[in-house]
Amino acid sequence: MQFTLSDEQTLLRDSARRFIDERHGFEEARSAAANPLGFEPAHWRLFAELGWLALLIPQEDGGIGGDAQDAALVLEEFGRGLVAAPFLSSAVLSAGLIGSASAAFPAKATLLARIASGEALFSLACEEAASRYGVARPETHAVREGSDLILTGRKIVVLDGVSATDFLVTGTVPGPDGAARLAILHVPADTRGLGLRHYRTIDGRRASDLSIDRVRVGADAVVASGPEALAALEGVLDRVRVLLAAEAVGAMAAAIALTAEHLKVRQQFGRSLASFQTLAHRLSEMFVKLENARSMVYRGLAMLDAPADERAAAVSATMMASSQAAEFVCGQAIQLHGGIGMADENAVGDYYKRIRAIGKTYGDASWHMRRYIALTGACKAVGVR
């Protein structure tokens, strides 16, 4: 993969950076996150106008046909600006799953067009109380009733569910042989039998628990099923994990910039804190951790097109490295700010909360460690049986 930005990528990054600098300062970020929808609708319309919502939709489906590296440029700036918007939920996760559907899914073109225009906001409901980040064996299930499917189950931590116009729900459906098989189903948010409980996450954003009580959908609501559904889910989730790591890189960079400025301005014993060698060394170490995490994001992006096991191992390595680096960088940023770093009105605390949320999204440190060991045989390499 070539990591020198093309002219188009430079323009994309600059447009995202300009949005942050001109329209999404810390107070605007707080205001957008506090919106009942969890984001600012005017910003979402702007995203559609700029083409960001169509970025990962293939050109043959009416999109821009960009790749994960393009999206990572946007997400890094989103991390720097603490942008709360359902970009990952709708324009990456859901667009990716719908885009991977075969021609047998009749609503594919229509739904992708609605996502690209910002008219539809999709959320993926794939996690359950007992799933522990796994997506292969959901307890949510459907039975056939005539030509329809009757879906029952419960989903937790549905990101951006409060603003969703539509859901993609994972569950099992009867296959041609009668055996249950994994499926992804399109369920509009106003479908009878859906119940949502909304709440705030640690970073002040919105998530929902979704109860599914005999929800009736047509057979044409199945986006994908069987091995194709699992491959699509795992592939798109790995893409999102790397993009979350890119967002963490942006948050780390912003925390370092705030800390460096604070050390320059803050006076102690008649001179700036930046002149104290010990503090300068700590800031340097934060920068090294940031650049190591950025390198791991590049590696994760480069491996997204590798065979499934190699891709998954690389993505888990990226998430472990970026989460550890982010914990160190943002934790040090708070310490170097002193008491004011703990104040609610100081932005550095919000960056720490955001990276903590990223570290628990679609896999935590222990889950990624177990997956990495299972896929690479690392336990054998160190003599563990």
CSV table of N, CA, C and O in Angstrom, one decimal, residues 44 51-67 71 86-102 105 107-118 120-125 165-169 184 186 223-224 232-233 235-237 239-240 243 362:
chain,number,residue,atom,x,y,z
A,44,TRP,N,-24.4,16.7,9.6
A,44,TRP,CA,-24.6,15.5,8.8
A,44,TRP,C,-25.0,15.9,7.4
A,44,TRP,O,-24.5,15.2,6.4
A,51,GLY,N,-19.6,14.7,0.2
A,51,GLY,CA,-19.4,13.3,-0.3
A,51,GLY,C,-18.8,12.3,0.7
A,51,GLY,O,-18.6,11.2,0.3
A,52,TRP,N,-18.7,12.7,1.9
A,52,TRP,CA,-18.1,11.8,2.9
A,52,TRP,C,-19.0,10.6,3.1
A,52,TRP,O,-18.5,9.5,3.4
A,53,LEU,N,-20.3,10.7,3.1
A,53,LEU,CA,-21.2,9.6,3.3
A,53,LEU,C,-21.2,8.6,2.2
A,53,LEU,O,-21.7,7.5,2.3
A,54,ALA,N,-20.8,9.0,1.0
A,54,ALA,CA,-20.7,8.1,-0.2
A,54,ALA,C,-19.3,7.6,-0.4
A,54,ALA,O,-19.0,6.9,-1.4
A,55,LEU,N,-18.4,8.0,0.5
A,55,LEU,CA,-16.9,7.7,0.3
A,55,LEU,C,-16.6,6.2,0.1
A,55,LEU,O,-15.8,5.9,-0.8
A,56,LEU,N,-17.2,5.3,0.8
A,56,LEU,CA,-16.9,3.9,0.7
A,56,LEU,C,-17.9,3.1,-0.1
A,56,LEU,O,-17.9,1.9,-0.1
A,57,ILE,N,-18.9,3.8,-0.7
A,57,ILE,CA,-19.8,3.1,-1.6
A,57,ILE,C,-19.2,3.0,-3.0
A,57,ILE,O,-18.7,4.0,-3.5
A,58,PRO,N,-19.3,1.8,-3.6
A,58,PRO,CA,-18.7,1.6,-4.9
A,58,PRO,C,-19.3,2.6,-5.9
A,58,PRO,O,-20.4,2.9,-5.9
A,59,GLN,N,-18.4,2.9,-6.9
A,59,GLN,CA,-18.9,3.8,-8.0
A,59,GLN,C,-20.1,3.2,-8.7
A,59,GLN,O,-21.0,3.9,-9.1
A,60,GLU,N,-20.1,1.9,-8.9
A,60,GLU,CA,-21.2,1.3,-9.7
A,60,GLU,C,-22.5,1.3,-8.9
A,60,GLU,O,-23.6,1.1,-9.5
A,61,ASP,N,-22.4,1.6,-7.6
A,61,ASP,CA,-23.6,1.8,-6.8
A,61,ASP,C,-23.9,3.2,-6.5
A,61,ASP,O,-24.7,3.6,-5.6
A,62,GLY,N,-23.3,4.1,-7.2
A,62,GLY,CA,-23.5,5.6,-7.1
A,62,GLY,C,-22.7,6.3,-6.1
A,62,GLY,O,-22.9,7.5,-5.8
A,63,GLY,N,-21.6,5.6,-5.6
A,63,GLY,CA,-20.8,6.3,-4.6
A,63,GLY,C,-19.5,6.8,-5.2
A,63,GLY,O,-19.3,6.8,-6.4
A,64,ILE,N,-18.6,7.1,-4.3
A,64,ILE,CA,-17.3,7.6,-4.7
A,64,ILE,C,-16.3,6.5,-5.0
A,64,ILE,O,-15.3,6.7,-5.8
A,65,GLY,N,-16.4,5.4,-4.3
A,65,GLY,CA,-15.5,4.3,-4.5
A,65,GLY,C,-14.2,4.4,-3.8
A,65,GLY,O,-13.2,3.9,-4.3
A,66,GLY,N,-14.2,5.1,-2.7
A,66,GLY,CA,-12.9,5.2,-1.9
A,66,GLY,C,-12.6,4.0,-1.2
A,66,GLY,O,-13.3,3.0,-1.2
A,67,ASP,N,-11.5,4.0,-0.4
A,67,ASP,CA,-11.1,2.8,0.3
A,67,ASP,C,-10.9,3.2,1.8
A,67,ASP,O,-11.1,4.3,2.2
A,71,ALA,N,-11.0,6.8,4.2
A,71,ALA,CA,-11.9,7.0,5.4
A,71,ALA,C,-11.0,7.2,6.7
A,71,ALA,O,-11.4,8.0,7.6
A,86,PRO,N,-22.9,9.6,13.4
A,86,PRO,CA,-23.1,8.2,13.1
A,86,PRO,C,-22.4,7.8,11.8
A,86,PRO,O,-22.8,7.0,11.0
A,87,PHE,N,-21.2,8.4,11.6
A,87,PHE,CA,-20.4,8.1,10.3
A,87,PHE,C,-20.0,6.6,10.2
A,87,PHE,O,-20.2,6.0,9.2
A,88,LEU,N,-19.4,6.1,11.3
A,88,LEU,CA,-19.0,4.7,11.3
A,88,LEU,C,-20.2,3.8,11.2
A,88,LEU,O,-20.1,2.8,10.4
A,89,SER,N,-21.2,4.1,11.9
A,89,SER,CA,-22.4,3.2,12.0
A,89,SER,C,-23.1,3.1,10.6
A,89,SER,O,-23.4,2.0,10.1
A,90,SER,N,-23.3,4.2,10.0
A,90,SER,CA,-24.1,4.3,8.8
A,90,SER,C,-23.2,4.2,7.5
A,90,SER,O,-23.4,3.3,6.6
A,91,ALA,N,-22.2,5.1,7.4
A,91,ALA,CA,-21.5,5.3,6.1
A,91,ALA,C,-20.4,4.2,5.9
A,91,ALA,O,-19.9,4.1,4.8
A,92,VAL,N,-20.0,3.6,7.0
A,92,VAL,CA,-18.9,2.6,6.9
A,92,VAL,C,-19.5,1.2,7.2
A,92,VAL,O,-19.5,0.3,6.3
A,93,LEU,N,-20.0,0.9,8.4
A,93,LEU,CA,-20.5,-0.4,8.7
A,93,LEU,C,-21.7,-0.8,7.8
A,93,LEU,O,-21.6,-1.8,7.1
A,94,SER,N,-22.7,0.0,7.9
A,94,SER,CA,-24.0,-0.4,7.2
A,94,SER,C,-23.8,-0.4,5.7
A,94,SER,O,-24.3,-1.2,5.0
A,95,ALA,N,-23.1,0.7,5.2
A,95,ALA,CA,-22.9,0.8,3.8
A,95,ALA,C,-22.1,-0.3,3.3
A,95,ALA,O,-22.3,-0.9,2.2
A,96,GLY,N,-21.1,-0.8,4.1
A,96,GLY,CA,-20.2,-1.9,3.7
A,96,GLY,C,-21.0,-3.2,3.6
A,96,GLY,O,-20.8,-4.0,2.7
A,97,LEU,N,-21.9,-3.4,4.6
A,97,LEU,CA,-22.6,-4.7,4.6
A,97,LEU,C,-23.7,-4.7,3.5
A,97,LEU,O,-23.8,-5.7,2.8
A,98,ILE,N,-24.4,-3.6,3.2
A,98,ILE,CA,-25.3,-3.5,2.2
A,98,ILE,C,-24.6,-3.6,0.8
A,98,ILE,O,-25.1,-4.3,-0.1
A,99,GLY,N,-23.5,-2.9,0.7
A,99,GLY,CA,-22.7,-3.0,-0.5
A,99,GLY,C,-22.2,-4.3,-0.9
A,99,GLY,O,-22.0,-4.7,-2.1
A,100,SER,N,-22.0,-5.2,0.1
A,100,SER,CA,-21.5,-6.6,-0.1
A,100,SER,C,-22.6,-7.5,-0.5
A,100,SER,O,-22.3,-8.7,-0.9
A,101,ALA,N,-23.9,-7.1,-0.4
A,101,ALA,CA,-25.0,-7.9,-0.7
A,101,ALA,C,-25.0,-8.2,-2.2
A,101,ALA,O,-24.6,-7.5,-3.0
A,102,SER,N,-25.6,-9.4,-2.5
A,102,SER,CA,-25.7,-9.8,-3.9
A,102,SER,C,-26.9,-9.1,-4.5
A,102,SER,O,-27.7,-8.4,-3.9
A,105,PHE,N,-30.6,-9.1,-3.1
A,105,PHE,CA,-31.2,-8.2,-2.2
A,105,PHE,C,-31.7,-7.0,-3.0
A,105,PHE,O,-31.0,-6.2,-3.4
A,107,ALA,N,-33.3,-4.2,-2.4
A,107,ALA,CA,-33.3,-2.8,-1.9
A,107,ALA,C,-31.9,-2.3,-1.9
A,107,ALA,O,-31.7,-1.1,-1.5
A,108,LYS,N,-30.9,-3.0,-2.4
A,108,LYS,CA,-29.5,-2.6,-2.3
A,108,LYS,C,-29.2,-1.2,-2.8
A,108,LYS,O,-28.7,-0.3,-2.1
A,109,ALA,N,-29.6,-1.0,-4.1
A,109,ALA,CA,-29.3,0.3,-4.7
A,109,ALA,C,-30.0,1.5,-4.0
A,109,ALA,O,-29.4,2.5,-3.7
A,110,THR,N,-31.3,1.2,-3.6
A,110,THR,CA,-32.1,2.3,-3.0
A,110,THR,C,-31.5,2.6,-1.6
A,110,THR,O,-31.4,3.8,-1.3
A,111,LEU,N,-31.1,1.6,-0.8
A,111,LEU,CA,-30.6,1.9,0.5
A,111,LEU,C,-29.3,2.6,0.5
A,111,LEU,O,-29.0,3.5,1.3
A,112,LEU,N,-28.4,2.2,-0.4
A,112,LEU,CA,-27.1,2.9,-0.6
A,112,LEU,C,-27.3,4.3,-1.0
A,112,LEU,O,-26.5,5.2,-0.5
A,113,ALA,N,-28.2,4.6,-1.8
A,113,ALA,CA,-28.4,6.0,-2.3
A,113,ALA,C,-29.0,6.8,-1.1
A,113,ALA,O,-28.6,8.0,-0.9
A,114,ARG,N,-29.8,6.2,-0.2
A,114,ARG,CA,-30.3,6.9,0.9
A,114,ARG,C,-29.2,7.2,2.0
A,114,ARG,O,-29.2,8.2,2.6
A,115,ILE,N,-28.3,6.2,2.1
A,115,ILE,CA,-27.2,6.4,3.0
A,115,ILE,C,-26.3,7.6,2.5
A,115,ILE,O,-25.9,8.5,3.2
A,116,ALA,N,-26.0,7.5,1.2
A,116,ALA,CA,-25.1,8.5,0.6
A,116,ALA,C,-25.7,9.9,0.7
A,116,ALA,O,-24.9,10.9,0.9
A,117,SER,N,-27.0,10.1,0.6
A,117,SER,CA,-27.6,11.4,0.7
A,117,SER,C,-27.8,11.9,2.1
A,117,SER,O,-28.1,13.0,2.3
A,118,GLY,N,-27.6,11.0,3.1
A,118,GLY,CA,-27.8,11.3,4.5
A,118,GLY,C,-29.3,11.2,4.9
A,118,GLY,O,-29.6,11.4,6.1
A,120,ALA,N,-31.0,8.4,5.1
A,120,ALA,CA,-31.2,7.2,6.0
A,120,ALA,C,-29.9,7.1,6.9
A,120,ALA,O,-28.8,7.3,6.5
A,121,LEU,N,-30.2,6.8,8.2
A,121,LEU,CA,-29.1,6.6,9.1
A,121,LEU,C,-29.3,5.2,9.7
A,121,LEU,O,-30.2,4.9,10.4
A,122,PHE,N,-28.3,4.4,9.3
A,122,PHE,CA,-28.4,3.0,9.7
A,122,PHE,C,-27.5,2.7,10.9
A,122,PHE,O,-26.5,3.3,11.1
A,123,SER,N,-27.9,1.7,11.7
A,123,SER,CA,-27.1,1.2,12.8
A,123,SER,C,-27.1,-0.3,12.8
A,123,SER,O,-28.1,-0.9,12.4
A,124,LEU,N,-26.0,-0.9,13.1
A,124,LEU,CA,-25.8,-2.3,13.2
A,124,LEU,C,-26.1,-2.8,14.6
A,124,LEU,O,-25.5,-2.4,15.5
A,125,ALA,N,-27.0,-3.8,14.7
A,125,ALA,CA,-27.3,-4.4,15.9
A,125,ALA,C,-26.8,-5.8,15.9
A,125,ALA,O,-27.5,-6.8,15.3
A,165,THR,N,-32.8,5.5,11.4
A,165,THR,CA,-34.0,5.3,10.7
A,165,THR,C,-34.2,3.8,10.3
A,165,THR,O,-35.3,3.4,10.0
A,166,ASP,N,-33.1,3.1,10.3
A,166,ASP,CA,-33.1,1.7,9.9
A,166,ASP,C,-32.0,0.9,10.7
A,166,ASP,O,-31.0,1.5,11.1
A,167,PHE,N,-32.3,-0.4,10.9
A,167,PHE,CA,-31.3,-1.2,11.6
A,167,PHE,C,-30.9,-2.4,10.7
A,167,PHE,O,-31.7,-2.9,9.9
A,168,LEU,N,-29.7,-2.8,10.8
A,168,LEU,CA,-29.2,-4.1,10.3
A,168,LEU,C,-29.1,-5.0,11.5
A,168,LEU,O,-28.2,-4.8,12.3
A,169,VAL,N,-29.9,-6.1,11.5
A,169,VAL,CA,-29.9,-6.9,12.7
A,169,VAL,C,-29.4,-8.3,12.3
A,169,VAL,O,-29.8,-8.9,11.3
A,184,ILE,N,-28.1,-11.4,8.0
A,184,ILE,CA,-28.2,-10.0,8.3
A,184,ILE,C,-29.5,-9.5,7.7
A,184,ILE,O,-29.8,-9.7,6.5
A,186,HIS,N,-32.5,-6.4,7.2
A,186,HIS,CA,-32.9,-5.0,7.3
A,186,HIS,C,-34.2,-4.8,8.0
A,186,HIS,O,-35.2,-5.4,7.5
A,223,VAL,N,-30.4,-9.3,3.9
A,223,VAL,CA,-29.3,-8.7,3.2
A,223,VAL,C,-28.3,-9.7,2.7
A,223,VAL,O,-27.8,-9.7,1.6
A,224,ALA,N,-27.9,-10.6,3.6
A,224,ALA,CA,-27.0,-11.7,3.3
A,224,ALA,C,-27.3,-12.8,4.3
A,224,ALA,O,-27.8,-12.6,5.4
A,232,ALA,N,-18.9,-11.2,5.4
A,232,ALA,CA,-19.1,-9.7,5.3
A,232,ALA,C,-19.0,-9.0,6.6
A,232,ALA,O,-18.4,-8.0,6.7
A,233,LEU,N,-19.7,-9.6,7.6
A,233,LEU,CA,-19.6,-9.1,9.0
A,233,LEU,C,-18.2,-8.9,9.5
A,233,LEU,O,-17.8,-7.9,10.0
A,235,GLY,N,-15.4,-9.0,7.9
A,235,GLY,CA,-14.6,-8.1,7.1
A,235,GLY,C,-14.9,-6.6,7.4
A,235,GLY,O,-14.0,-5.8,7.5
A,236,VAL,N,-16.2,-6.3,7.4
A,236,VAL,CA,-16.5,-4.9,7.7
A,236,VAL,C,-16.2,-4.4,9.1
A,236,VAL,O,-15.8,-3.3,9.3
A,237,LEU,N,-16.4,-5.3,10.0
A,237,LEU,CA,-16.0,-5.0,11.4
A,237,LEU,C,-14.5,-4.8,11.6
A,237,LEU,O,-14.1,-3.9,12.3
A,239,ARG,N,-12.6,-3.6,9.3
A,239,ARG,CA,-12.4,-2.3,8.7
A,239,ARG,C,-12.7,-1.2,9.7
A,239,ARG,O,-11.9,-0.2,9.9
A,240,VAL,N,-13.8,-1.3,10.4
A,240,VAL,CA,-14.2,-0.3,11.4
A,240,VAL,C,-13.2,-0.3,12.5
A,240,VAL,O,-12.9,0.8,13.0
A,243,LEU,N,-10.3,1.8,11.5
A,243,LEU,CA,-10.7,3.2,11.5
A,243,LEU,C,-10.9,3.8,12.9
A,243,LEU,O,-10.6,5.0,13.1
A,362,TYR,N,-16.4,-3.0,19.7
A,362,TYR,CA,-16.2,-4.2,18.8
A,362,TYR,C,-15.0,-5.0,19.1
A,362,TYR,O,-14.3,-5.5,18.3
